[in-house]
Amino acid sequence: MTIAAGLRRTVLRARRDTGFLAAGVLPHLALVPVWTWTATTTARTGNWLLTVSVSAVLVLLGTPLLTAVQRARHRVLIGVDLPRLTPAAPERWTWTSAARWLAASRLWRKIGYHLLLGPLLALLELLVLAVAAASLAGVTAYAWSWALPTGIRQDWFGYLTQLPAYTAAGLLLLCALPSTARAVARAEARLASDLLGPSRAERLQERVDQLALSRTDLIEAVDAERRRIERDLHDGTQQRLVSLAVNLGLAVATRPDLPGDAREVIARAHLEAKEAIAELDDLVRGLHPAVLEDRGLDAALSGLAARTPLPVRLRVDLEERVAPHVESVAYFVISEALANATKHANAMRAEVMVRQVGEVLRVRVTDDGLGGADAAAGTGLTGLAKRVGSLDGAFHFSSPAGGPTTITAELPCAR
């Protein structure tokens, strides 16, 4: 006998949801004896202080256990994961820090869920289970009614006259059971997620922290890949070009018997090889200069200032070396700013200041050029802003007509 796939999924889902609700009755009723005993004992003895104190201790001890049971029940039976909320313990326990820790752990919501909402959910679960039992009893009425004694069967069912009605009612309840159980299970999972897990704001904050961490890992991976490319170009391609240039130079110097045309071709190839080496060296230096990795930002900027074709006043004040990806972005910003000052602004001099203030690395580049820089004009300012923004940094520039142009970047450098 083949069962349709849709019907099979409905039956399995109804069985799963009904089992989930059945497993929740006892945990939801676990604290009912506590407050029942509290009410009856207080009414009988009048010693409310003792009974309330004992009940509070029992509730506080039972809440973590019941919360763990509910987490396991939701995870195993319906695949809903209720995240744990474990705030960090304060360094020093005081009344204020304890109150803050209790508020952060949302203990009162958990107590309210188990103590007050639990019995109501148990009642709702029992109603769904009663519907399930009644539907099964009605559908199978023809089968089990004949197992009853004749007198009882005649009194209850009036022979066979009422059995079709019981069967029809059972079929209706059985058809309504999957959607009813699913709706109750969903509502209960939502309530448990809101009261036993972190709040929406806390989940969003956790997600933001995860995204920030993954973005930091991605930036570090990209920076490591950039350094690898730099090493491969420097140690591989560049060395091959140097060897080629040396061989061409030796060919020109050691073979005076070469025809004039061949000598000219070899000399031109020698010149192009040296130019290619120079261009590749600039490319490698632009990707990630080796001195930046070996000796840090101060030494790399000193070399950059020495290569810039205009006077550069450099001031670097660093307490310690910052993270490699922060050094890379700072070097890139300064390099591009000096290149723009040389190519586009016709500047006569420039000033570079790098300073670490707390957990922020401040970079400022100023030139006395023509000014009037526009981010939409293709001067690379948009790329600089995006590069700084990748580290949650702040990028600002000021370039009025006639100058001066000032580019400022603030980069978080906390390790």
mmCIF file of C-alpha atoms in Angstrom:
data_model
loop_
_atom_site.group_PDB
_atom_site.id
_atom_site.type_symbol
_atom_site.label_atom_id
_atom_site.label_comp_id
_atom_site.label_asym_id
_atom_site.label_seq_id
_atom_site.Cartn_x
_atom_site.Cartn_y
_atom_site.Cartn_z
ATOM 1 C CA MET A 1 0.000 0.000 0.000
ATOM 2 C CA THR A 2 1.450 3.320 -1.086
ATOM 3 C CA ILE A 3 0.753 6.455 0.962
ATOM 4 C CA ALA A 4 0.820 9.809 -0.834
ATOM 5 C CA ALA A 5 3.884 11.888 -0.016
ATOM 6 C CA GLY A 6 1.827 14.877 1.167
ATOM 7 C CA LEU A 7 -0.315 12.726 3.465
ATOM 8 C CA ARG A 8 2.774 10.998 4.816
ATOM 9 C CA ARG A 9 4.429 14.326 5.629
ATOM 10 C CA THR A 10 1.244 15.510 7.357
ATOM 11 C CA VAL A 11 1.061 12.361 9.479
ATOM 12 C CA LEU A 12 4.737 12.581 10.455
ATOM 13 C CA ARG A 13 4.440 16.266 11.296
ATOM 14 C CA ALA A 14 1.318 15.671 13.378
ATOM 15 C CA ARG A 15 3.059 12.848 15.235
ATOM 16 C CA ARG A 16 6.110 15.027 15.876
ATOM 17 C CA ASP A 17 4.095 18.023 17.107
ATOM 18 C CA THR A 18 1.819 15.888 19.263
ATOM 19 C CA GLY A 19 4.815 14.133 20.802
ATOM 20 C CA PHE A 20 6.400 17.514 21.469
ATOM 21 C CA LEU A 21 3.289 18.725 23.279
ATOM 22 C CA ALA A 22 2.981 15.491 25.248
ATOM 23 C CA ALA A 23 6.602 15.793 26.405
ATOM 24 C CA GLY A 24 5.921 19.313 27.705
ATOM 25 C CA VAL A 25 3.116 18.491 30.150
ATOM 26 C CA LEU A 26 5.245 17.272 33.049
ATOM 27 C CA PRO A 27 7.974 19.990 32.811
ATOM 28 C CA HIS A 28 5.301 22.676 32.643
ATOM 29 C CA LEU A 29 3.582 21.263 35.737
ATOM 30 C CA ALA A 30 6.838 20.747 37.673
ATOM 31 C CA LEU A 31 6.463 23.897 39.796
ATOM 32 C CA VAL A 32 2.743 23.528 40.439
ATOM 33 C CA PRO A 33 3.342 21.470 43.641
ATOM 34 C CA VAL A 34 5.641 24.234 44.892
ATOM 35 C CA TRP A 35 3.156 27.080 44.752
ATOM 36 C CA THR A 36 0.304 24.742 45.759
ATOM 37 C CA TRP A 37 2.253 23.734 48.861
ATOM 38 C CA THR A 38 3.066 27.392 49.514
ATOM 39 C CA ALA A 39 -0.577 28.449 49.347
ATOM 40 C CA THR A 40 -1.917 25.599 51.480
ATOM 41 C CA THR A 41 0.836 25.780 54.098
ATOM 42 C CA THR A 42 0.540 29.536 54.406
ATOM 43 C CA ALA A 43 -3.238 29.294 54.798
ATOM 44 C CA ARG A 44 -2.914 26.543 57.412
ATOM 45 C CA THR A 45 -0.008 27.880 59.519
ATOM 46 C CA GLY A 46 0.028 31.587 58.711
ATOM 47 C CA ASN A 47 3.846 31.504 58.620
ATOM 48 C CA TRP A 48 4.141 33.018 55.173
ATOM 49 C CA LEU A 49 7.757 34.164 55.601
ATOM 50 C CA LEU A 50 9.139 30.627 55.977
ATOM 51 C CA THR A 51 6.998 29.054 53.290
ATOM 52 C CA VAL A 52 7.683 31.816 50.777
ATOM 53 C CA SER A 53 11.426 31.629 51.487
ATOM 54 C CA VAL A 54 11.501 27.845 50.991
ATOM 55 C CA SER A 55 9.426 28.156 47.829
ATOM 56 C CA ALA A 56 11.706 30.873 46.448
ATOM 57 C CA VAL A 57 14.759 28.669 47.020
ATOM 58 C CA LEU A 58 13.070 25.708 45.313
ATOM 59 C CA VAL A 59 12.038 27.875 42.369
ATOM 60 C CA LEU A 60 15.517 29.352 42.002
ATOM 61 C CA LEU A 61 17.090 25.896 42.109
ATOM 62 C CA GLY A 62 14.569 24.362 39.741
ATOM 63 C CA THR A 63 14.508 27.113 37.116
ATOM 64 C CA PRO A 64 17.922 26.319 35.514
ATOM 65 C CA LEU A 65 17.102 22.595 35.405
ATOM 66 C CA LEU A 66 13.674 23.168 33.854
ATOM 67 C CA THR A 67 15.178 25.614 31.373
ATOM 68 C CA ALA A 68 17.727 22.994 30.304
ATOM 69 C CA VAL A 69 14.912 20.434 29.933
ATOM 70 C CA GLN A 70 12.900 22.821 27.758
ATOM 71 C CA ARG A 71 15.939 23.573 25.598
ATOM 72 C CA ALA A 72 16.560 19.873 25.059
ATOM 73 C CA ARG A 73 12.866 19.257 24.349
ATOM 74 C CA HIS A 74 12.664 21.991 21.724
ATOM 75 C CA ARG A 75 15.950 21.007 20.099
ATOM 76 C CA VAL A 76 15.388 17.248 19.961
ATOM 77 C CA LEU A 77 11.686 17.072 19.128
ATOM 78 C CA ILE A 78 11.043 20.001 16.778
ATOM 79 C CA GLY A 79 14.550 21.204 15.891
ATOM 80 C CA VAL A 80 14.217 24.650 17.493
ATOM 81 C CA ASP A 81 17.416 25.816 19.168
ATOM 82 C CA LEU A 82 16.943 28.134 22.134
ATOM 83 C CA PRO A 83 20.279 29.984 22.492
ATOM 84 C CA ARG A 84 21.820 30.098 25.919
ATOM 85 C CA LEU A 85 22.104 33.446 27.639
ATOM 86 C CA THR A 86 25.225 33.388 29.815
ATOM 87 C CA PRO A 87 26.275 36.899 30.840
ATOM 88 C CA ALA A 88 29.781 37.292 32.131
ATOM 89 C CA ALA A 89 30.068 37.200 35.900
ATOM 90 C CA PRO A 90 31.136 40.510 37.473
ATOM 91 C CA GLU A 91 34.668 40.821 38.729
ATOM 92 C CA ARG A 92 33.420 41.947 42.124
ATOM 93 C CA TRP A 93 30.120 40.834 43.563
ATOM 94 C CA THR A 94 28.120 43.670 45.064
ATOM 95 C CA TRP A 95 24.410 44.238 45.370
ATOM 96 C CA THR A 96 24.501 46.440 42.287
ATOM 97 C CA SER A 97 26.583 44.044 40.199
ATOM 98 C CA ALA A 98 24.418 41.099 41.309
ATOM 99 C CA ALA A 99 21.261 42.979 40.296
ATOM 100 C CA ARG A 100 22.789 43.791 36.915
ATOM 101 C CA TRP A 101 23.849 40.181 36.421
ATOM 102 C CA LEU A 102 20.341 38.941 37.275
ATOM 103 C CA ALA A 103 18.823 41.475 34.883
ATOM 104 C CA ALA A 104 21.230 40.433 32.109
ATOM 105 C CA SER A 105 20.486 36.733 32.672
ATOM 106 C CA ARG A 106 16.723 37.410 32.420
ATOM 107 C CA LEU A 107 16.117 35.115 35.389
ATOM 108 C CA TRP A 108 12.760 36.687 36.208
ATOM 109 C CA ARG A 109 11.440 35.908 32.745
ATOM 110 C CA LYS A 110 12.477 32.290 33.093
ATOM 111 C CA ILE A 111 10.793 32.068 36.503
ATOM 112 C CA GLY A 112 7.636 33.632 35.073
ATOM 113 C CA TYR A 113 7.663 31.145 32.203
ATOM 114 C CA HIS A 114 7.993 28.068 34.436
ATOM 115 C CA LEU A 115 5.913 29.270 37.384
ATOM 116 C CA LEU A 116 3.026 31.134 35.742
ATOM 117 C CA LEU A 117 2.943 30.388 32.027
ATOM 118 C CA GLY A 118 3.887 26.718 32.395
ATOM 119 C CA PRO A 119 0.550 25.549 33.887
ATOM 120 C CA LEU A 120 -1.402 27.393 31.189
ATOM 121 C CA LEU A 121 0.693 25.780 28.457
ATOM 122 C CA ALA A 122 0.241 22.381 30.133
ATOM 123 C CA LEU A 123 -3.541 22.892 30.072
ATOM 124 C CA LEU A 124 -3.386 23.776 26.374
ATOM 125 C CA GLU A 125 -1.221 20.721 25.689
ATOM 126 C CA LEU A 126 -3.645 18.469 27.553
ATOM 127 C CA LEU A 127 -6.512 19.836 25.457
ATOM 128 C CA VAL A 128 -4.637 18.989 22.238
ATOM 129 C CA LEU A 129 -3.835 15.508 23.576
ATOM 130 C CA ALA A 130 -7.505 15.076 24.506
ATOM 131 C CA VAL A 131 -8.484 16.014 20.959
ATOM 132 C CA ALA A 132 -5.965 13.476 19.634
ATOM 133 C CA ALA A 133 -7.321 10.744 21.927
ATOM 134 C CA ALA A 134 -10.937 11.553 21.072
ATOM 135 C CA SER A 135 -10.207 11.547 17.333
ATOM 136 C CA LEU A 136 -8.490 8.170 17.508
ATOM 137 C CA ALA A 137 -11.282 6.775 19.681
ATOM 138 C CA GLY A 138 -13.926 8.010 17.236
ATOM 139 C CA VAL A 139 -12.164 6.709 14.145
ATOM 140 C CA THR A 140 -11.683 3.247 15.667
ATOM 141 C CA ALA A 141 -15.106 3.099 17.333
ATOM 142 C CA TYR A 142 -16.259 0.202 15.153
ATOM 143 C CA ALA A 143 -13.248 -1.842 16.179
ATOM 144 C CA TRP A 144 -13.108 -1.352 19.940
ATOM 145 C CA SER A 145 -16.839 -1.073 20.596
ATOM 146 C CA TRP A 146 -17.306 -4.775 19.841
ATOM 147 C CA ALA A 147 -14.844 -5.622 22.577
ATOM 148 C CA LEU A 148 -17.218 -4.181 25.189
ATOM 149 C CA PRO A 149 -19.833 -6.264 26.917
ATOM 150 C CA THR A 150 -23.180 -6.328 25.125
ATOM 151 C CA GLY A 151 -25.057 -4.407 27.784
ATOM 152 C CA ILE A 152 -22.528 -1.583 27.906
ATOM 153 C CA ARG A 153 -22.379 -1.446 24.104
ATOM 154 C CA GLN A 154 -26.149 -1.160 23.877
ATOM 155 C CA ASP A 155 -26.310 1.506 26.577
ATOM 156 C CA TRP A 156 -23.480 3.628 25.082
ATOM 157 C CA PHE A 157 -23.952 3.194 21.360
ATOM 158 C CA GLY A 158 -27.482 1.894 20.943
ATOM 159 C CA TYR A 159 -26.279 -1.011 18.828
ATOM 160 C CA LEU A 160 -24.986 0.480 15.585
ATOM 161 C CA THR A 161 -27.073 3.639 15.294
ATOM 162 C CA GLN A 162 -24.575 6.040 16.948
ATOM 163 C CA LEU A 163 -21.302 4.528 15.705
ATOM 164 C CA PRO A 164 -21.302 6.389 12.349
ATOM 165 C CA ALA A 165 -21.708 9.680 14.211
ATOM 166 C CA TYR A 166 -18.774 8.838 16.483
ATOM 167 C CA THR A 167 -16.682 7.835 13.493
ATOM 168 C CA ALA A 168 -17.527 11.018 11.566
ATOM 169 C CA ALA A 169 -16.715 13.173 14.604
ATOM 170 C CA GLY A 170 -13.441 11.300 15.012
ATOM 171 C CA LEU A 171 -12.529 11.886 11.382
ATOM 172 C CA LEU A 172 -13.243 15.621 11.707
ATOM 173 C CA LEU A 173 -11.116 15.873 14.851
ATOM 174 C CA LEU A 174 -8.374 13.814 13.201
ATOM 175 C CA CYS A 175 -8.323 16.164 10.204
ATOM 176 C CA ALA A 176 -8.105 19.193 12.495
ATOM 177 C CA LEU A 177 -5.389 17.654 14.704
ATOM 178 C CA PRO A 178 -2.292 18.357 12.498
ATOM 179 C CA SER A 179 -2.997 22.076 12.083
ATOM 180 C CA THR A 180 -4.037 22.469 15.733
ATOM 181 C CA ALA A 181 -0.957 20.699 17.085
ATOM 182 C CA ARG A 182 1.285 22.627 14.715
ATOM 183 C CA ALA A 183 -0.198 25.998 15.729
ATOM 184 C CA VAL A 184 0.163 25.226 19.450
ATOM 185 C CA ALA A 185 3.734 23.936 18.973
ATOM 186 C CA ARG A 186 4.707 27.059 17.031
ATOM 187 C CA ALA A 187 3.163 29.375 19.617
ATOM 188 C CA GLU A 188 4.924 27.531 22.424
ATOM 189 C CA ALA A 189 8.270 27.639 20.601
ATOM 190 C CA ARG A 190 7.905 31.381 20.069
ATOM 191 C CA LEU A 191 7.079 32.002 23.722
ATOM 192 C CA ALA A 192 10.014 29.863 24.836
ATOM 193 C CA SER A 193 12.348 31.675 22.458
ATOM 194 C CA ASP A 194 11.246 35.068 23.799
ATOM 195 C CA LEU A 195 11.295 34.166 27.494
ATOM 196 C CA LEU A 196 14.021 31.516 27.840
ATOM 197 C CA GLY A 197 16.468 32.788 25.224
ATOM 198 C CA PRO A 198 18.080 36.149 24.548
ATOM 199 C CA SER A 199 15.931 39.070 23.490
ATOM 200 C CA ARG A 200 15.738 40.284 19.914
ATOM 201 C CA ALA A 201 18.141 43.135 20.680
ATOM 202 C CA GLU A 202 20.615 40.716 22.250
ATOM 203 C CA ARG A 203 20.359 38.336 19.291
ATOM 204 C CA LEU A 204 20.962 41.220 16.901
ATOM 205 C CA GLN A 205 23.949 42.346 18.948
ATOM 206 C CA GLU A 206 25.352 38.822 18.920
ATOM 207 C CA ARG A 207 24.849 38.658 15.167
ATOM 208 C CA VAL A 208 26.592 42.012 14.726
ATOM 209 C CA ASP A 209 29.521 40.754 16.809
ATOM 210 C CA GLN A 210 29.736 37.604 14.696
ATOM 211 C CA LEU A 211 29.658 39.600 11.475
ATOM 212 C CA ALA A 212 32.318 41.980 12.782
ATOM 213 C CA LEU A 213 34.529 39.031 13.722
ATOM 214 C CA SER A 214 34.023 37.308 10.367
ATOM 215 C CA ARG A 215 34.756 40.567 8.546
ATOM 216 C CA THR A 216 37.963 40.992 10.548
ATOM 217 C CA ASP A 217 38.969 37.441 9.640
ATOM 218 C CA LEU A 218 38.201 38.165 5.981
ATOM 219 C CA ILE A 219 40.275 41.362 6.018
ATOM 220 C CA GLU A 220 43.197 39.530 7.616
ATOM 221 C CA ALA A 221 42.887 36.737 5.047
ATOM 222 C CA VAL A 222 42.900 39.242 2.179
ATOM 223 C CA ASP A 223 45.896 41.009 3.688
ATOM 224 C CA ALA A 224 47.736 37.696 4.058
ATOM 225 C CA GLU A 225 46.933 36.853 0.440
ATOM 226 C CA ARG A 226 48.236 40.252 -0.653
ATOM 227 C CA ARG A 227 51.500 39.615 1.185
ATOM 228 C CA ARG A 228 51.769 36.185 -0.424
ATOM 229 C CA ILE A 229 51.333 37.699 -3.892
ATOM 230 C CA GLU A 230 53.979 40.285 -3.058
ATOM 231 C CA ARG A 231 56.429 37.583 -1.992
ATOM 232 C CA ASP A 232 55.717 35.497 -5.088
ATOM 233 C CA LEU A 233 56.261 38.471 -7.392
ATOM 234 C CA HIS A 234 59.369 39.601 -5.559
ATOM 235 C CA ASP A 235 60.994 36.212 -5.197
ATOM 236 C CA GLY A 236 59.802 34.684 -8.461
ATOM 237 C CA THR A 237 58.854 36.922 -11.380
ATOM 238 C CA GLN A 238 61.080 39.822 -10.420
ATOM 239 C CA GLN A 239 64.132 37.599 -10.019
ATOM 240 C CA ARG A 240 63.525 36.061 -13.434
ATOM 241 C CA LEU A 241 63.350 39.535 -14.987
ATOM 242 C CA VAL A 242 66.567 40.531 -13.228
ATOM 243 C CA SER A 243 68.262 37.405 -14.566
ATOM 244 C CA LEU A 244 66.980 38.191 -18.067
ATOM 245 C CA ALA A 245 68.238 41.782 -17.871
ATOM 246 C CA VAL A 246 71.663 40.593 -16.673
ATOM 247 C CA ASN A 247 71.943 38.073 -19.511
ATOM 248 C CA LEU A 248 70.954 40.682 -22.099
ATOM 249 C CA GLY A 249 73.491 43.113 -20.673
ATOM 250 C CA LEU A 250 76.204 40.446 -20.786
ATOM 251 C CA ALA A 251 75.267 39.620 -24.367
ATOM 252 C CA VAL A 252 75.754 43.256 -25.374
ATOM 253 C CA ALA A 253 78.996 43.604 -23.407
ATOM 254 C CA THR A 254 80.675 40.291 -24.337
ATOM 255 C CA ARG A 255 79.707 39.938 -27.974
ATOM 256 C CA PRO A 256 81.247 42.853 -29.858
ATOM 257 C CA ASP A 257 80.994 40.882 -33.117
ATOM 258 C CA LEU A 258 77.195 41.104 -33.156
ATOM 259 C CA PRO A 259 75.654 42.882 -36.127
ATOM 260 C CA GLY A 260 74.422 46.394 -35.470
ATOM 261 C CA ASP A 261 70.754 45.506 -35.870
ATOM 262 C CA ALA A 262 71.014 42.582 -33.427
ATOM 263 C CA ARG A 263 72.940 44.701 -30.927
ATOM 264 C CA GLU A 264 70.239 47.391 -31.130
ATOM 265 C CA VAL A 265 67.451 44.829 -30.600
ATOM 266 C CA ILE A 266 69.253 43.306 -27.614
ATOM 267 C CA ALA A 267 69.927 46.745 -26.128
ATOM 268 C CA ARG A 268 66.262 47.686 -26.518
ATOM 269 C CA ALA A 269 65.197 44.425 -24.899
ATOM 270 C CA HIS A 270 67.677 45.087 -22.082
ATOM 271 C CA LEU A 271 66.163 48.533 -21.506
ATOM 272 C CA GLU A 272 62.591 47.190 -21.547
ATOM 273 C CA ALA A 273 63.545 44.468 -19.085
ATOM 274 C CA LYS A 274 64.950 47.062 -16.677
ATOM 275 C CA GLU A 275 61.808 49.192 -17.073
ATOM 276 C CA ALA A 276 59.662 46.121 -16.410
ATOM 277 C CA ILE A 277 61.697 45.437 -13.272
ATOM 278 C CA ALA A 278 61.125 49.015 -12.108
ATOM 279 C CA GLU A 279 57.385 48.808 -12.810
ATOM 280 C CA LEU A 280 57.121 45.457 -11.064
ATOM 281 C CA ASP A 281 59.004 46.876 -8.101
ATOM 282 C CA ASP A 282 56.499 49.751 -7.880
ATOM 283 C CA LEU A 283 53.635 47.263 -8.163
ATOM 284 C CA VAL A 284 55.035 45.072 -5.396
ATOM 285 C CA ARG A 285 55.661 48.098 -3.204
ATOM 286 C CA GLY A 286 52.087 49.252 -3.800
ATOM 287 C CA LEU A 287 50.654 45.854 -2.891
ATOM 288 C CA HIS A 288 52.513 45.423 0.360
ATOM 289 C CA PRO A 289 56.085 46.646 0.758
ATOM 290 C CA ALA A 290 58.364 44.153 2.425
ATOM 291 C CA VAL A 291 59.702 46.793 4.802
ATOM 292 C CA LEU A 292 56.163 47.318 6.140
ATOM 293 C CA GLU A 293 55.980 43.711 7.252
ATOM 294 C CA ASP A 294 59.567 43.528 8.487
ATOM 295 C CA ARG A 295 60.076 46.881 10.224
ATOM 296 C CA GLY A 296 56.640 48.410 10.596
ATOM 297 C CA LEU A 297 54.785 51.510 9.497
ATOM 298 C CA ASP A 298 57.405 54.081 10.518
ATOM 299 C CA ALA A 299 60.172 52.583 8.367
ATOM 300 C CA ALA A 300 57.816 51.991 5.413
ATOM 301 C CA LEU A 301 56.607 55.606 5.489
ATOM 302 C CA SER A 302 60.184 56.875 5.686
ATOM 303 C CA GLY A 303 60.998 54.993 2.498
ATOM 304 C CA LEU A 304 57.799 56.255 0.863
ATOM 305 C CA ALA A 305 58.612 59.861 1.789
ATOM 306 C CA ALA A 306 62.134 59.472 0.384
ATOM 307 C CA ARG A 307 60.775 58.200 -2.967
ATOM 308 C CA THR A 308 58.131 60.893 -3.321
ATOM 309 C CA PRO A 309 59.310 63.597 -5.780
ATOM 310 C CA LEU A 310 58.320 66.455 -3.455
ATOM 311 C CA PRO A 311 59.509 67.345 0.063
ATOM 312 C CA VAL A 312 57.516 65.438 2.687
ATOM 313 C CA ARG A 313 57.555 66.247 6.375
ATOM 314 C CA LEU A 314 56.869 63.002 8.236
ATOM 315 C CA ARG A 315 55.835 62.665 11.886
ATOM 316 C CA VAL A 316 55.072 59.222 13.281
ATOM 317 C CA ASP A 317 54.099 58.733 16.929
ATOM 318 C CA LEU A 318 53.222 55.115 17.681
ATOM 319 C CA GLU A 319 53.150 53.478 21.094
ATOM 320 C CA GLU A 320 53.585 50.023 19.525
ATOM 321 C CA ARG A 321 53.038 48.245 16.242
ATOM 322 C CA VAL A 322 49.400 47.986 15.294
ATOM 323 C CA ALA A 323 47.725 45.071 13.531
ATOM 324 C CA PRO A 324 49.134 44.249 10.064
ATOM 325 C CA HIS A 325 45.877 44.988 8.239
ATOM 326 C CA VAL A 326 45.669 48.394 9.952
ATOM 327 C CA GLU A 327 49.246 49.161 8.935
ATOM 328 C CA SER A 328 48.427 48.142 5.372
ATOM 329 C CA VAL A 329 45.381 50.433 5.138
ATOM 330 C CA ALA A 330 47.257 53.368 6.706
ATOM 331 C CA TYR A 331 50.163 52.924 4.273
ATOM 332 C CA PHE A 332 47.745 52.682 1.339
ATOM 333 C CA VAL A 333 45.949 55.894 2.348
ATOM 334 C CA ILE A 334 49.193 57.849 2.712
ATOM 335 C CA SER A 335 50.667 56.433 -0.492
ATOM 336 C CA GLU A 336 47.575 57.326 -2.542
ATOM 337 C CA ALA A 337 47.312 60.767 -0.951
ATOM 338 C CA LEU A 338 50.939 61.592 -1.801
ATOM 339 C CA ALA A 339 50.479 60.222 -5.325
ATOM 340 C CA ASN A 340 47.435 62.460 -5.820
ATOM 341 C CA ALA A 341 49.341 65.446 -4.448
ATOM 342 C CA THR A 342 52.151 64.789 -6.950
ATOM 343 C CA LYS A 343 50.076 63.979 -10.045
ATOM 344 C CA HIS A 344 46.962 66.120 -9.719
ATOM 345 C CA ALA A 345 47.500 68.906 -7.193
ATOM 346 C CA ASN A 346 50.898 70.201 -8.403
ATOM 347 C CA ALA A 347 51.922 70.488 -4.758
ATOM 348 C CA MET A 348 55.308 71.832 -3.698
ATOM 349 C CA ARG A 349 55.415 70.126 -0.304
ATOM 350 C CA ALA A 350 53.392 67.751 1.848
ATOM 351 C CA GLU A 351 53.065 66.843 5.488
ATOM 352 C CA VAL A 352 52.209 63.407 6.878
ATOM 353 C CA MET A 353 51.273 62.847 10.498
ATOM 354 C CA VAL A 354 50.562 59.420 12.017
ATOM 355 C CA ARG A 355 49.578 59.271 15.659
ATOM 356 C CA GLN A 356 48.116 56.616 17.916
ATOM 357 C CA VAL A 357 45.562 57.951 20.390
ATOM 358 C CA GLY A 358 44.300 55.173 22.625
ATOM 359 C CA GLU A 359 42.772 52.551 20.359
ATOM 360 C CA VAL A 360 42.592 54.797 17.295
ATOM 361 C CA LEU A 361 45.304 55.359 14.679
ATOM 362 C CA ARG A 362 44.977 58.861 13.223
ATOM 363 C CA VAL A 363 46.448 59.569 9.807
ATOM 364 C CA ARG A 364 46.568 63.022 8.265
ATOM 365 C CA VAL A 365 48.098 64.049 4.932
ATOM 366 C CA THR A 366 48.234 67.721 3.951
ATOM 367 C CA ASP A 367 49.615 69.285 0.766
ATOM 368 C CA ASP A 368 49.824 72.875 -0.509
ATOM 369 C CA GLY A 369 48.531 72.067 -3.997
ATOM 370 C CA LEU A 370 45.762 73.580 -6.083
ATOM 371 C CA GLY A 371 42.924 71.955 -4.095
ATOM 372 C CA GLY A 372 39.482 71.448 -5.545
ATOM 373 C CA ALA A 373 39.640 67.659 -5.223
ATOM 374 C CA ASP A 374 36.324 65.947 -5.914
ATOM 375 C CA ALA A 375 35.489 62.383 -4.898
ATOM 376 C CA ALA A 376 33.389 61.974 -8.053
ATOM 377 C CA ALA A 377 36.191 63.085 -10.366
ATOM 378 C CA GLY A 378 38.130 59.836 -10.234
ATOM 379 C CA THR A 379 40.919 61.005 -7.930
ATOM 380 C CA GLY A 380 40.765 57.811 -5.849
ATOM 381 C CA LEU A 381 39.124 59.418 -2.811
ATOM 382 C CA THR A 382 36.152 57.060 -3.008
ATOM 383 C CA GLY A 383 38.489 54.066 -2.987
ATOM 384 C CA LEU A 384 40.302 55.467 0.038
ATOM 385 C CA ALA A 385 37.003 55.970 1.875
ATOM 386 C CA LYS A 386 35.955 52.379 1.124
ATOM 387 C CA ARG A 387 39.330 51.028 2.228
ATOM 388 C CA VAL A 388 39.081 52.909 5.514
ATOM 389 C CA GLY A 389 35.424 51.930 5.923
ATOM 390 C CA SER A 390 36.350 48.257 5.687
ATOM 391 C CA LEU A 391 37.885 48.619 9.158
ATOM 392 C CA ASP A 392 34.995 50.672 10.590
ATOM 393 C CA GLY A 393 37.206 53.714 10.299
ATOM 394 C CA ALA A 394 36.310 57.339 9.574
ATOM 395 C CA PHE A 395 37.507 59.128 6.452
ATOM 396 C CA HIS A 396 37.375 62.897 5.872
ATOM 397 C CA PHE A 397 38.929 65.224 3.328
ATOM 398 C CA SER A 398 38.936 68.945 2.799
ATOM 399 C CA SER A 399 40.068 70.461 -0.479
ATOM 400 C CA PRO A 400 38.863 73.986 -1.151
ATOM 401 C CA ALA A 401 39.782 75.629 -4.428
ATOM 402 C CA GLY A 402 43.299 77.014 -4.132
ATOM 403 C CA GLY A 403 44.251 74.523 -1.421
ATOM 404 C CA PRO A 404 45.358 73.197 0.889
ATOM 405 C CA THR A 405 44.082 69.618 0.680
ATOM 406 C CA THR A 406 43.825 67.649 3.911
ATOM 407 C CA ILE A 407 42.988 63.960 4.088
ATOM 408 C CA THR A 408 42.243 62.451 7.500
ATOM 409 C CA ALA A 409 41.608 58.831 8.403
ATOM 410 C CA GLU A 410 40.896 57.341 11.828
ATOM 411 C CA LEU A 411 41.446 53.584 12.034
ATOM 412 C CA PRO A 412 40.519 51.391 15.022
ATOM 413 C CA CYS A 413 43.685 49.592 16.067
ATOM 414 C CA ALA A 414 42.657 47.675 19.147
ATOM 415 C CA ARG A 415 44.095 44.170 19.053
#
